[in-house]
PDB file of C-alpha atoms in Angstrom:
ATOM      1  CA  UNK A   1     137.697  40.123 116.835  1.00 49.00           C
ATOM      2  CA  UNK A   2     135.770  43.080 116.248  1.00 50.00           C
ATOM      3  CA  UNK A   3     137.432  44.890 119.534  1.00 48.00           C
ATOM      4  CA  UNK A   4     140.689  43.962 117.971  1.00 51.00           C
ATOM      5  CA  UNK A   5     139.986  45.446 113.885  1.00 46.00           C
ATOM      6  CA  UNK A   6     139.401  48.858 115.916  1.00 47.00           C
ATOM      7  CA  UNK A   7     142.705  49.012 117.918  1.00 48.00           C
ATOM      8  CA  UNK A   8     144.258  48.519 114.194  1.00 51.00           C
ATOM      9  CA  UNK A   9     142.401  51.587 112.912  1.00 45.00           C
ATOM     10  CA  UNK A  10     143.183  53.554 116.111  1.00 45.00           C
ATOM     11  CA  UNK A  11     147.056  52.182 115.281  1.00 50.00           C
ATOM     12  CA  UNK A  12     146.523  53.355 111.707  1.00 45.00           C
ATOM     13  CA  UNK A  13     145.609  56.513 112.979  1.00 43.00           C
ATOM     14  CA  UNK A  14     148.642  57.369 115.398  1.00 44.00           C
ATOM     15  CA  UNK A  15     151.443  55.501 113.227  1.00 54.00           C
ATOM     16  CA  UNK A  16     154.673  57.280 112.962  1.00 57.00           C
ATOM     17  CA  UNK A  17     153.716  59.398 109.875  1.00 57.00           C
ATOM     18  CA  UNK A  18     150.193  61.100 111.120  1.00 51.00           C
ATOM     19  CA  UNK A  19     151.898  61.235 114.336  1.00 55.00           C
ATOM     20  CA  UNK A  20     154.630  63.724 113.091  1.00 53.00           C
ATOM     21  CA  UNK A  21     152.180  65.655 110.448  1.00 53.00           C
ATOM     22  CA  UNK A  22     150.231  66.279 113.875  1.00 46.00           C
ATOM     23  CA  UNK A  23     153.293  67.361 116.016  1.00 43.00           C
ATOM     24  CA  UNK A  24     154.797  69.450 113.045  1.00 41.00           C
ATOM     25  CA  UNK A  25     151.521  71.171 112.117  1.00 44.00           C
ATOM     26  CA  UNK A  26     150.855  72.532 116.018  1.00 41.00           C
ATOM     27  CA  UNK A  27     153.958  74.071 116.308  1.00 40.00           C
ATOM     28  CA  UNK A  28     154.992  76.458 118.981  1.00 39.00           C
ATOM     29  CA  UNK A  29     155.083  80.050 120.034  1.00 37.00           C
ATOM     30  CA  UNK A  30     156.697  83.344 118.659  1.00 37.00           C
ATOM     31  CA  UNK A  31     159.437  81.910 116.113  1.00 38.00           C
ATOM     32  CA  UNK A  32     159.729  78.919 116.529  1.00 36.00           C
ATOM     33  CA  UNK A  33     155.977  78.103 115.585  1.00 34.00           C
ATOM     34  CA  UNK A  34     156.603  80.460 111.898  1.00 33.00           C
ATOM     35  CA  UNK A  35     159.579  78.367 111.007  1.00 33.00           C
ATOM     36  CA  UNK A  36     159.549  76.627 107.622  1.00 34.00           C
ATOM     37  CA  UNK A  37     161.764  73.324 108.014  1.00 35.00           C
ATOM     38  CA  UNK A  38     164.120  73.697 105.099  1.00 32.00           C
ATOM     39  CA  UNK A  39     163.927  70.521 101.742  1.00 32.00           C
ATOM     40  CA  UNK A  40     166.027  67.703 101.846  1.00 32.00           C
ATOM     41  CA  UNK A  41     167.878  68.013  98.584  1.00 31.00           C
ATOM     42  CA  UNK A  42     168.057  64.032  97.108  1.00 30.00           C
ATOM     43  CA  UNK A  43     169.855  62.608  93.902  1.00 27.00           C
ATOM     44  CA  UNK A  44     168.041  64.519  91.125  1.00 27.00           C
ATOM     45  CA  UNK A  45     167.248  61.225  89.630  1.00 27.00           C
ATOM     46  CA  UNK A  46     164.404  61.082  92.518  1.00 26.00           C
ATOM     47  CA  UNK A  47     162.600  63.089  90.358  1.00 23.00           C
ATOM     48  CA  UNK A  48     163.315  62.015  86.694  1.00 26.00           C
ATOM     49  CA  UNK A  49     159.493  60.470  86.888  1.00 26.00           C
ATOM     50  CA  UNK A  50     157.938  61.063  90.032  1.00 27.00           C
ATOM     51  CA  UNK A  51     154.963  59.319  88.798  1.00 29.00           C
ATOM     52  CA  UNK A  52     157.637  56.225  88.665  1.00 26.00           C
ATOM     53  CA  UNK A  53     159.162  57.021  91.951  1.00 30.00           C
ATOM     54  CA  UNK A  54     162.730  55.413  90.563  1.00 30.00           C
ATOM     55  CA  UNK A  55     165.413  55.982  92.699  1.00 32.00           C
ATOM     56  CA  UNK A  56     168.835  53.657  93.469  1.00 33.00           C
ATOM     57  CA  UNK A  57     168.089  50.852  95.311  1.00 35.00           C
ATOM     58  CA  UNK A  58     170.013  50.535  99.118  1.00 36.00           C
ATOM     59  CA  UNK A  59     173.828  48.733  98.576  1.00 39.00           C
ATOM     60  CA  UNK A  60     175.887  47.248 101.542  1.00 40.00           C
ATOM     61  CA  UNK A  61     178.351  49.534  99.866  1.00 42.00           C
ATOM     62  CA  UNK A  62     176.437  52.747 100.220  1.00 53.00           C
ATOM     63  CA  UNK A  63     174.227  52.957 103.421  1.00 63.00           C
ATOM     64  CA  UNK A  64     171.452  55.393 104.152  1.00 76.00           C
ATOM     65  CA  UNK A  65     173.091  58.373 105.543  1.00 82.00           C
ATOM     66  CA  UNK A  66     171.023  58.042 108.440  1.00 92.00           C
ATOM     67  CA  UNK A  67     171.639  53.912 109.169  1.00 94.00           C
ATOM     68  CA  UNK A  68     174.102  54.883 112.132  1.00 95.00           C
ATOM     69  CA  UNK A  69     171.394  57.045 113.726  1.00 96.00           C
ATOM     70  CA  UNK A  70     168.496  54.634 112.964  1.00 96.00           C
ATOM     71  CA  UNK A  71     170.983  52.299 114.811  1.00 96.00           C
ATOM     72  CA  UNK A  72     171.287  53.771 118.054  1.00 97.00           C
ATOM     73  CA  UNK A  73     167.258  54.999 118.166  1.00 97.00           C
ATOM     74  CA  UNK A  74     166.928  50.659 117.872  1.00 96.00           C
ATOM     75  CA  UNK A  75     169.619  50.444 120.633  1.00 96.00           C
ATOM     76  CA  UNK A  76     169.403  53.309 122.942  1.00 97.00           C
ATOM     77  CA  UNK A  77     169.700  52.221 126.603  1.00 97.00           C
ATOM     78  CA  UNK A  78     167.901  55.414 127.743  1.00 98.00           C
ATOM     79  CA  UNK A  79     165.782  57.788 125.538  1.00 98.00           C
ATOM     80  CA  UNK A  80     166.211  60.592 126.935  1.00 97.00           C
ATOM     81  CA  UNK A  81     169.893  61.094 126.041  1.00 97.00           C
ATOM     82  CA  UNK A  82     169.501  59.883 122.782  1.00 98.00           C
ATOM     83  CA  UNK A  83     167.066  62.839 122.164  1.00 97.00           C
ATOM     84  CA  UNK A  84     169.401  64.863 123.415  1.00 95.00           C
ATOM     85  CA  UNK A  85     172.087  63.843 121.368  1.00 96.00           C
ATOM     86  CA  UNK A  86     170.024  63.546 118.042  1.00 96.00           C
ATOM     87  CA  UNK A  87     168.649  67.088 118.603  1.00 94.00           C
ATOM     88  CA  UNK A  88     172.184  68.167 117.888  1.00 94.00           C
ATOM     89  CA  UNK A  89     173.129  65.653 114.576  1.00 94.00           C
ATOM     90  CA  UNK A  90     170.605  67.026 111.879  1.00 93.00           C
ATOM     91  CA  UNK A  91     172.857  65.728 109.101  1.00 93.00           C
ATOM     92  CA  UNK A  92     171.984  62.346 110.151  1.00 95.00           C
ATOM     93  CA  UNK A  93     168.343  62.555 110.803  1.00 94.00           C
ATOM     94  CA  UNK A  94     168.272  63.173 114.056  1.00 95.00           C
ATOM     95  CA  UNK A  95     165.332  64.996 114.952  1.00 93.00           C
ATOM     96  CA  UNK A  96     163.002  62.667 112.667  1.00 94.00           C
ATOM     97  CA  UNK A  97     164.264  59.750 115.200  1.00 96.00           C
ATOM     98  CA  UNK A  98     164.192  61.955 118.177  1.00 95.00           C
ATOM     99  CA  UNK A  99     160.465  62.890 117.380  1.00 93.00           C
ATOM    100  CA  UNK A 100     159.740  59.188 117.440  1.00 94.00           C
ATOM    101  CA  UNK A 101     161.569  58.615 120.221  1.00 96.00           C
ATOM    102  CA  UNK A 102     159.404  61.205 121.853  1.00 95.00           C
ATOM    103  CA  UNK A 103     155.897  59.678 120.786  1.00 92.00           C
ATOM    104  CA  UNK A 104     157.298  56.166 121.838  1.00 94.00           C
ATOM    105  CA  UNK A 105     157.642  57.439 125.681  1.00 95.00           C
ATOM    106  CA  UNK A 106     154.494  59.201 125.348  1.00 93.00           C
ATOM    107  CA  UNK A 107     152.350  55.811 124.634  1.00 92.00           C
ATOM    108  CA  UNK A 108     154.118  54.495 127.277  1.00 93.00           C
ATOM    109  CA  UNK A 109     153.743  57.382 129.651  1.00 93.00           C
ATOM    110  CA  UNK A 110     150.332  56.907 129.147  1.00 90.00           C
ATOM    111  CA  UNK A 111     149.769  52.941 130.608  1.00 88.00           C
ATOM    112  CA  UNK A 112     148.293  52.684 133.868  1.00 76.00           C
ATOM    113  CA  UNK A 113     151.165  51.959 136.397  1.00 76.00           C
ATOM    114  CA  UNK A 114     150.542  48.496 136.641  1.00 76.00           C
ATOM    115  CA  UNK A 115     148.477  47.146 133.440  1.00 80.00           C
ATOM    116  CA  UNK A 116     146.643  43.519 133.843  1.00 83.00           C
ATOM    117  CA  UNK A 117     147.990  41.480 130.959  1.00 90.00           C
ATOM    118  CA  UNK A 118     146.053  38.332 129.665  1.00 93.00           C
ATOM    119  CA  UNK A 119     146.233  35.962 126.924  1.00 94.00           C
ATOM    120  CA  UNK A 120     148.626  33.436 125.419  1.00 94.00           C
ATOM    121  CA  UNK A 121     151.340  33.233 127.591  1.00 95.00           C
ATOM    122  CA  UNK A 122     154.389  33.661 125.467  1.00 94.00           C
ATOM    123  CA  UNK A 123     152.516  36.719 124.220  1.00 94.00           C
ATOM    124  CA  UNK A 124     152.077  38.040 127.718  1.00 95.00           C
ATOM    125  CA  UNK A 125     155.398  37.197 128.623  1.00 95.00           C
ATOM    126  CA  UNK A 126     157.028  39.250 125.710  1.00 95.00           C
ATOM    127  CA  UNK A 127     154.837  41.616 126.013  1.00 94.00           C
ATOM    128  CA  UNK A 128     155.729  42.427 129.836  1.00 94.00           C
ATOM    129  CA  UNK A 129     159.374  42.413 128.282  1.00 95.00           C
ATOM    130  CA  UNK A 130     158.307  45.037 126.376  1.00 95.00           C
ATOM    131  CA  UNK A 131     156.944  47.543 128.985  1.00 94.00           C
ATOM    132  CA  UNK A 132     159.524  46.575 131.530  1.00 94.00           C
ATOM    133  CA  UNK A 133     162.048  47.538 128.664  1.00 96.00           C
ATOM    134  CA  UNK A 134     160.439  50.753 127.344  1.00 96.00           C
ATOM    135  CA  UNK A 135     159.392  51.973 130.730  1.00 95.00           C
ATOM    136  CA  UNK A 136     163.281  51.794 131.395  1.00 96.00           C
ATOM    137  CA  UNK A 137     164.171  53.183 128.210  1.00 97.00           C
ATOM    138  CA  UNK A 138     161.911  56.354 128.644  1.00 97.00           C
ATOM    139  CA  UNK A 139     163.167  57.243 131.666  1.00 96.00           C
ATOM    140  CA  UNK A 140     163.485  61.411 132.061  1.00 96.00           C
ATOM    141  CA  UNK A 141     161.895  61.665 128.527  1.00 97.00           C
ATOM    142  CA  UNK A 142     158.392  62.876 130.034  1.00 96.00           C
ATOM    143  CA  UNK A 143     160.649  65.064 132.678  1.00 95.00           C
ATOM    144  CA  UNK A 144     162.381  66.974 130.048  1.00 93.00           C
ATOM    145  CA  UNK A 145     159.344  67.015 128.113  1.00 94.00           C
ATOM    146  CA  UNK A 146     156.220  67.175 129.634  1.00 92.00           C
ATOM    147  CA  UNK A 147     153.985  68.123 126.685  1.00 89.00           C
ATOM    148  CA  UNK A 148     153.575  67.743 122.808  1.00 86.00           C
ATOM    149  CA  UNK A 149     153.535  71.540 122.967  1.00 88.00           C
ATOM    150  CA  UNK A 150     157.072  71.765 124.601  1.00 91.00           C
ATOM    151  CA  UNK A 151     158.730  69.076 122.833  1.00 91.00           C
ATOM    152  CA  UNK A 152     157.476  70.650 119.055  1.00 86.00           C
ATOM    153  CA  UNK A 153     158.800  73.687 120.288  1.00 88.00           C
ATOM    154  CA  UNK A 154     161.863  72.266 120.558  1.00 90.00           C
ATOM    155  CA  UNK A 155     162.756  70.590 117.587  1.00 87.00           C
ATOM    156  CA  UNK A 156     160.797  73.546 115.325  1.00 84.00           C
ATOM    157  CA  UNK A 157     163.312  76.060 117.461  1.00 86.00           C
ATOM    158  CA  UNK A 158     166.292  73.538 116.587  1.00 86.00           C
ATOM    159  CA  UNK A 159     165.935  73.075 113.232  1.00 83.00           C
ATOM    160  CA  UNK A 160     165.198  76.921 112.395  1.00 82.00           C
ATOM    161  CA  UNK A 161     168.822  76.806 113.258  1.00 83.00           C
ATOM    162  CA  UNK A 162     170.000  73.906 111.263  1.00 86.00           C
ATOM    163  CA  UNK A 163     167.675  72.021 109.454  1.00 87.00           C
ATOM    164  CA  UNK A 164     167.286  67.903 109.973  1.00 89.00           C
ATOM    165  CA  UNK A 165     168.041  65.919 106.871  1.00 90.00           C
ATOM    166  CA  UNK A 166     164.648  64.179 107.394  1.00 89.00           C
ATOM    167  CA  UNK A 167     162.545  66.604 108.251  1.00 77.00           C
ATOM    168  CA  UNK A 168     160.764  68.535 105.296  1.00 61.00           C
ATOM    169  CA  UNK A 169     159.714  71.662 104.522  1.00 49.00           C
ATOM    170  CA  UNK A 170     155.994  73.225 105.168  1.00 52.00           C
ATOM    171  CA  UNK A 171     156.223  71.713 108.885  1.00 45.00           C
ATOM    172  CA  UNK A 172     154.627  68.723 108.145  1.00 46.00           C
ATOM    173  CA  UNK A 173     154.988  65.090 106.149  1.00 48.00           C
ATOM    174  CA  UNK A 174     151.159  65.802 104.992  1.00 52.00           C
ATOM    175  CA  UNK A 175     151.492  67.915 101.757  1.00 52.00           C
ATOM    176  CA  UNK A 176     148.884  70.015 100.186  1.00 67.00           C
ATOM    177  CA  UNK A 177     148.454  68.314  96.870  1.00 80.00           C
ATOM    178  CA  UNK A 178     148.920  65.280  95.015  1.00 83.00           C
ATOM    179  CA  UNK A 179     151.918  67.092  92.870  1.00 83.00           C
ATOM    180  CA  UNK A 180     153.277  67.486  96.464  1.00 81.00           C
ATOM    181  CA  UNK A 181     152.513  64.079  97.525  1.00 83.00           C
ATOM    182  CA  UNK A 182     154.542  62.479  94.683  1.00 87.00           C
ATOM    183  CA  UNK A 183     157.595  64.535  95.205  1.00 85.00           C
ATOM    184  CA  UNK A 184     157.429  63.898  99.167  1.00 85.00           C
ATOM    185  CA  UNK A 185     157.726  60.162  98.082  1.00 89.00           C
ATOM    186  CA  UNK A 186     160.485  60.587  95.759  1.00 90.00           C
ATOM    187  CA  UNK A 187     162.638  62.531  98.213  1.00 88.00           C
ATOM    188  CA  UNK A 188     161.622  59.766 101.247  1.00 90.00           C
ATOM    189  CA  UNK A 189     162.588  57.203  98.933  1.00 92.00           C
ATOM    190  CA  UNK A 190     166.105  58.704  97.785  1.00 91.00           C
ATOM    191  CA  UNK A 191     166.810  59.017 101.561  1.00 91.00           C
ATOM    192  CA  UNK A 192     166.548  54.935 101.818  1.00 92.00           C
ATOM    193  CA  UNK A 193     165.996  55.613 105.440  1.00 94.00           C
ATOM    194  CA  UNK A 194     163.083  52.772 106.202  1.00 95.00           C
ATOM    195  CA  UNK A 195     161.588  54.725 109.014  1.00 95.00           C
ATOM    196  CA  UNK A 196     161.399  57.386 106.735  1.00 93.00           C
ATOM    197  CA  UNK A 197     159.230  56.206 104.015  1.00 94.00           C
ATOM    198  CA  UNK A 198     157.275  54.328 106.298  1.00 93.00           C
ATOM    199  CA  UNK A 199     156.419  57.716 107.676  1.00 92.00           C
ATOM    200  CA  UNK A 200     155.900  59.358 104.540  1.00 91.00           C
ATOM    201  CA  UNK A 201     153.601  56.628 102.649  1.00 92.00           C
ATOM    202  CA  UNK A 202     151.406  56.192 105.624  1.00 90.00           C
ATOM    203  CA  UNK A 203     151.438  60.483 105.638  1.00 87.00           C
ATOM    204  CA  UNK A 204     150.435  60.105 102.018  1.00 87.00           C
ATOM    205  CA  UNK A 205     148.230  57.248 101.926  1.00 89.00           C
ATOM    206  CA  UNK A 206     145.190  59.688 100.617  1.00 86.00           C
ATOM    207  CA  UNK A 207     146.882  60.752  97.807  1.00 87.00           C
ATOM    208  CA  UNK A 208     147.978  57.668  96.068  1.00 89.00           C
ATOM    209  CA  UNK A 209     144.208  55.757  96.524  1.00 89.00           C
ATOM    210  CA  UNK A 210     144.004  56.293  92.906  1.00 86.00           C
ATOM    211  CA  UNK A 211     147.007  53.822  92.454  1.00 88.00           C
ATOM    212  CA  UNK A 212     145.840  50.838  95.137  1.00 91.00           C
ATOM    213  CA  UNK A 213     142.385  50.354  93.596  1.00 88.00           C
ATOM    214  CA  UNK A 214     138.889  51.483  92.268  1.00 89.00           C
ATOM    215  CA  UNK A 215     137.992  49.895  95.321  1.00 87.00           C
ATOM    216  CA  UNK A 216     139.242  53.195  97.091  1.00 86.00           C
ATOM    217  CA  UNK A 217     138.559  56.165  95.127  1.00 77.00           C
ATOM    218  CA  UNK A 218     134.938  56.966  96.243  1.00 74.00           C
ATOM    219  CA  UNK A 219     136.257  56.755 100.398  1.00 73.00           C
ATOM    220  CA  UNK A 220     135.230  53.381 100.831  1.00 73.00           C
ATOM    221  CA  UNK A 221     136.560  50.512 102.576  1.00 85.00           C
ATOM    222  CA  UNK A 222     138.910  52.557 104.539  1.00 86.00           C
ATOM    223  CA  UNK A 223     139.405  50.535 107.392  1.00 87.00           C
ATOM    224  CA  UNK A 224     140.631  47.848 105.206  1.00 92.00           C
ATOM    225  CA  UNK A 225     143.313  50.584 103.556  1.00 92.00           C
ATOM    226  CA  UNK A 226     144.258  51.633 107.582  1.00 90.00           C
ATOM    227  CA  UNK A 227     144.721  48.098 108.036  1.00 92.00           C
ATOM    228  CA  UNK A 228     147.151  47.278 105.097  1.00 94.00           C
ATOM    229  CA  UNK A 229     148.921  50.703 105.661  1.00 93.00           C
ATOM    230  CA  UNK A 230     149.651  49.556 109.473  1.00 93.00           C
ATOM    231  CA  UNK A 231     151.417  46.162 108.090  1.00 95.00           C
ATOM    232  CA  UNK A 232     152.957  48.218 105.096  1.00 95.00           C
ATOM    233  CA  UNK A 233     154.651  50.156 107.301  1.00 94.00           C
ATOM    234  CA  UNK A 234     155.844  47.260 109.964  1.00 94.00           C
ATOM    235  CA  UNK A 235     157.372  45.822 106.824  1.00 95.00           C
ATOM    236  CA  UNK A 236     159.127  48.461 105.659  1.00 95.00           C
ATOM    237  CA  UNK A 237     160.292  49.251 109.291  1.00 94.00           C
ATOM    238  CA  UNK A 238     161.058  45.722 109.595  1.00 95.00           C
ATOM    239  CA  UNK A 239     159.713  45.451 112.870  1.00 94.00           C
ATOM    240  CA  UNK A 240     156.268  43.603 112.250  1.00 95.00           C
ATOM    241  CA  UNK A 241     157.704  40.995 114.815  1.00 95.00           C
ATOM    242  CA  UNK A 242     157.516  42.155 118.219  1.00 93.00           C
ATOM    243  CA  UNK A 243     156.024  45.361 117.436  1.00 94.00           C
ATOM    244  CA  UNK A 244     155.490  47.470 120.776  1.00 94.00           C
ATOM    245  CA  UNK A 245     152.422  48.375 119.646  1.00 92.00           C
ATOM    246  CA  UNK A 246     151.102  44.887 120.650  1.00 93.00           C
ATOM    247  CA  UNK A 247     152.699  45.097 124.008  1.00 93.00           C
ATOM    248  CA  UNK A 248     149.997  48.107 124.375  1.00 92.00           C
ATOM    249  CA  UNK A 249     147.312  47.053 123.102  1.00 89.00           C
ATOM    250  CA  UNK A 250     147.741  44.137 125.767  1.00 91.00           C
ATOM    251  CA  UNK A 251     148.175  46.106 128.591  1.00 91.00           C
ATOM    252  CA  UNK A 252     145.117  49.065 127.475  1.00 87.00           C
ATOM    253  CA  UNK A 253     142.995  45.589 127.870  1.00 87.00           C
ATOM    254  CA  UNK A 254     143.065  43.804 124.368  1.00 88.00           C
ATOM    255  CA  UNK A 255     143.846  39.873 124.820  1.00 92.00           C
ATOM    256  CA  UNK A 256     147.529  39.106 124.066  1.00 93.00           C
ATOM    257  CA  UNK A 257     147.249  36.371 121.269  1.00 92.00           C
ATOM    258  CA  UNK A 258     150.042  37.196 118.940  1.00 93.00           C
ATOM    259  CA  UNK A 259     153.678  38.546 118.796  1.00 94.00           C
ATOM    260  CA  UNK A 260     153.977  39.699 115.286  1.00 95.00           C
ATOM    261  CA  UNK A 261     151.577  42.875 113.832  1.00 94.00           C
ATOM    262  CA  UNK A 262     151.159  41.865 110.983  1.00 95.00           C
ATOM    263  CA  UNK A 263     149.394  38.205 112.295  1.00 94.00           C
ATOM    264  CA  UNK A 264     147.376  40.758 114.490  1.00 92.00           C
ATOM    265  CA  UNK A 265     145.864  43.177 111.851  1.00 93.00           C
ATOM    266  CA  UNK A 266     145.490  40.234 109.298  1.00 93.00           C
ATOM    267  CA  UNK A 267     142.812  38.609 112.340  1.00 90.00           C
ATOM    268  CA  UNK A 268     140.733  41.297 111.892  1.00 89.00           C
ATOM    269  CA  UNK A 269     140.502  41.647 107.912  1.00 93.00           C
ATOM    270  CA  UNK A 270     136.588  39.689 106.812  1.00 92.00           C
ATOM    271  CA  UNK A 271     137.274  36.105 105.121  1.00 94.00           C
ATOM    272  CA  UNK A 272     135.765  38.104 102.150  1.00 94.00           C
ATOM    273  CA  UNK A 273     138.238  40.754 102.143  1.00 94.00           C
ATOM    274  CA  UNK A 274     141.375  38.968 102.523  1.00 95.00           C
ATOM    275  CA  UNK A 275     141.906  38.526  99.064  1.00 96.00           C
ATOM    276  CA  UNK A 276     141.827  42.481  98.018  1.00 95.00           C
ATOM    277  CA  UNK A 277     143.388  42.889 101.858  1.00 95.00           C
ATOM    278  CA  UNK A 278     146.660  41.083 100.273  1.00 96.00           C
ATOM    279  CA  UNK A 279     146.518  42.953  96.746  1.00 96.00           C
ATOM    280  CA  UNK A 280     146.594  46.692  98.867  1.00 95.00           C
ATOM    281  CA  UNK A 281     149.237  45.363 101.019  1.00 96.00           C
ATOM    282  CA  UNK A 282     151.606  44.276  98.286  1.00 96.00           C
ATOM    283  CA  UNK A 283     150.529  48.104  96.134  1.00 95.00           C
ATOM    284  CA  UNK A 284     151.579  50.186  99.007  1.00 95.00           C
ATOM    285  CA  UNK A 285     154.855  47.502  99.257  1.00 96.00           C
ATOM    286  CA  UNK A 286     155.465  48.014  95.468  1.00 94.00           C
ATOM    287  CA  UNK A 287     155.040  51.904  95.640  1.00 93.00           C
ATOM    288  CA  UNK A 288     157.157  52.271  99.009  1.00 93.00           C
ATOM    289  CA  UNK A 289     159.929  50.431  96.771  1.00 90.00           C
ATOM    290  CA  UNK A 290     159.651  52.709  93.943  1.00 84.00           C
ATOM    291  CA  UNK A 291     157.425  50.781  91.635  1.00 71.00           C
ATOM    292  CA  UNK A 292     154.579  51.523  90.027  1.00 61.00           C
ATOM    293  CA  UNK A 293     151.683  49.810  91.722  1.00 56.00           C
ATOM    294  CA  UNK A 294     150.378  48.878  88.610  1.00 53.00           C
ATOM    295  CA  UNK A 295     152.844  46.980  87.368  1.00 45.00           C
ATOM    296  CA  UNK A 296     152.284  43.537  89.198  1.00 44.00           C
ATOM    297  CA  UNK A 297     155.121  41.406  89.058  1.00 42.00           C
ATOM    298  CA  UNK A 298     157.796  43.748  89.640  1.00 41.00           C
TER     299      UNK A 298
END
């Protein structure tokens, strides 16, 4: 149990947002490394009361201008043309979903070529799926990008040129300051693109401690705040349930007991910690859907 609470901290610490602040903060070389990825410009209600975070909430009528591209990054038969072809739609959100298209190969890149998977057997079972599926998937990706390095020099190069509707400016989903911070989640949430402001509230998650809980403010019980963060994010992904991450941890040697993240990370919260465990988890929810996370209820 202990083994398994630090694979959720070391998930924590790679999830999609902290994996793009660290991509977008390395850059690249010559001008493409100096380039300042341009703002997203949202509905100006987004920031009416940025300490409120109100925006409109997402209509079957009126989409997410990036649902069609969050569509095919769920879909895509082979990664390595879908970053091609998302390099080139910025108006959609393309790069943002061809960055994490990118770190998705990488992980996988990075198994051993045959991993020893043990546990539950439907979990090993889906989990094999999972690998056999990505591995297929990610095809060329490493080819055409062998390196962090080359790949951020890339999209930085790319979207000097045009910028990406998702992608925000200073280079990087970490912002400077908490005034920073609340507009970042303003403009993620006017975007209503999930992946999005899963990315930015786990990119933020320092700056809104003040909001979760006293229990937070001094820099304690962190691993419980990585741990509700991970789930927050699942949820607002909406892919807790056969996360890929789980197929990983399975094959980097962690028993395969469960097909659903949020199950996973919940195993290794303390019996005495479950209760404030829940309360974080539904803040973050609450502030990820534009509420106030002291206003309980809502």
């Amino acid at each position: 149990m202990k083994h398994a609470r630090w694979l959720v901290l070391v998930a924590a610490a790679v999830s999609i947002g902290l994996l793009l602040s660290h991509f977008l903060t390395r850059g690249g070389s010559g001008d493409a490394a100096s380039v300042q990825l341009s703002p997203v410009q949202p509905p100006q209600a987004a920031y009416a009361s940025p300490r409120i975070l109100a925006v409109m909430p997402l209509s079957p009528t009126s989409p997410a201008p990036s649902a069609a591209m969050r569509a095919r990054f769920e879909t895509a038969a082979n990664y390595a043309a879908f970053i091609h072809d998302a390099m080139q739609r910025p108006s959609e959100g393309g790069r943002f979903y061809a960055l994490m298209a990118f770190e998705k190969c990488r992980e996988v890149a990075a198994l051993s070529a045959a991993p020893v998977l043990q546990g539950r057997p439907d979990a090993v079972l889906a989990a094999r799926k999972t690998i056999a599926d990505l591995t297929q998937r990610c095809r060329g990706v490493m080819e055409q990008f062998p390196s962090e390095h080359l790949f951020t020099e890339a999209l930085l190069y790319s979207n000097a040129r045009s910028p990406d509707a998702l992608l925000i400016e200073r280079g990087t989903l970490r912002p400077a300051t908490k005034e920073a911070s609340e507009s970042d989640i303003a403009r993620a949430l006017a975007t209503q693109d999930p992946y999005f402001i899963a990315a930015t509230m786990d990119a933020n998650l320092d700056f809104v401690t003040d909001r979760l809980g006293p229990e937070f403010r001094n820099g304690e019980e962190q691993a419980l705040l990585y741990q509700a963060m991970a789930v927050a994010g699942c949820e607002i992904a909406g892919n807790c349930k056969g996360h890929y991450r789980l197929a990983l941890f399975c094959a980097a040697g962690e028993p395969c007991v469960h097909t659903d993240l949020a199950a996973y990370v919940k195993q290794g919260v303390p019996a005495e910690s479950q209760e404030l465990y829940e309360r974080t988890l539904g803040r973050i929810l609450q502030l990820a859907r534009g509420r106030t996370a002291d206003q309980p209820g809502q």
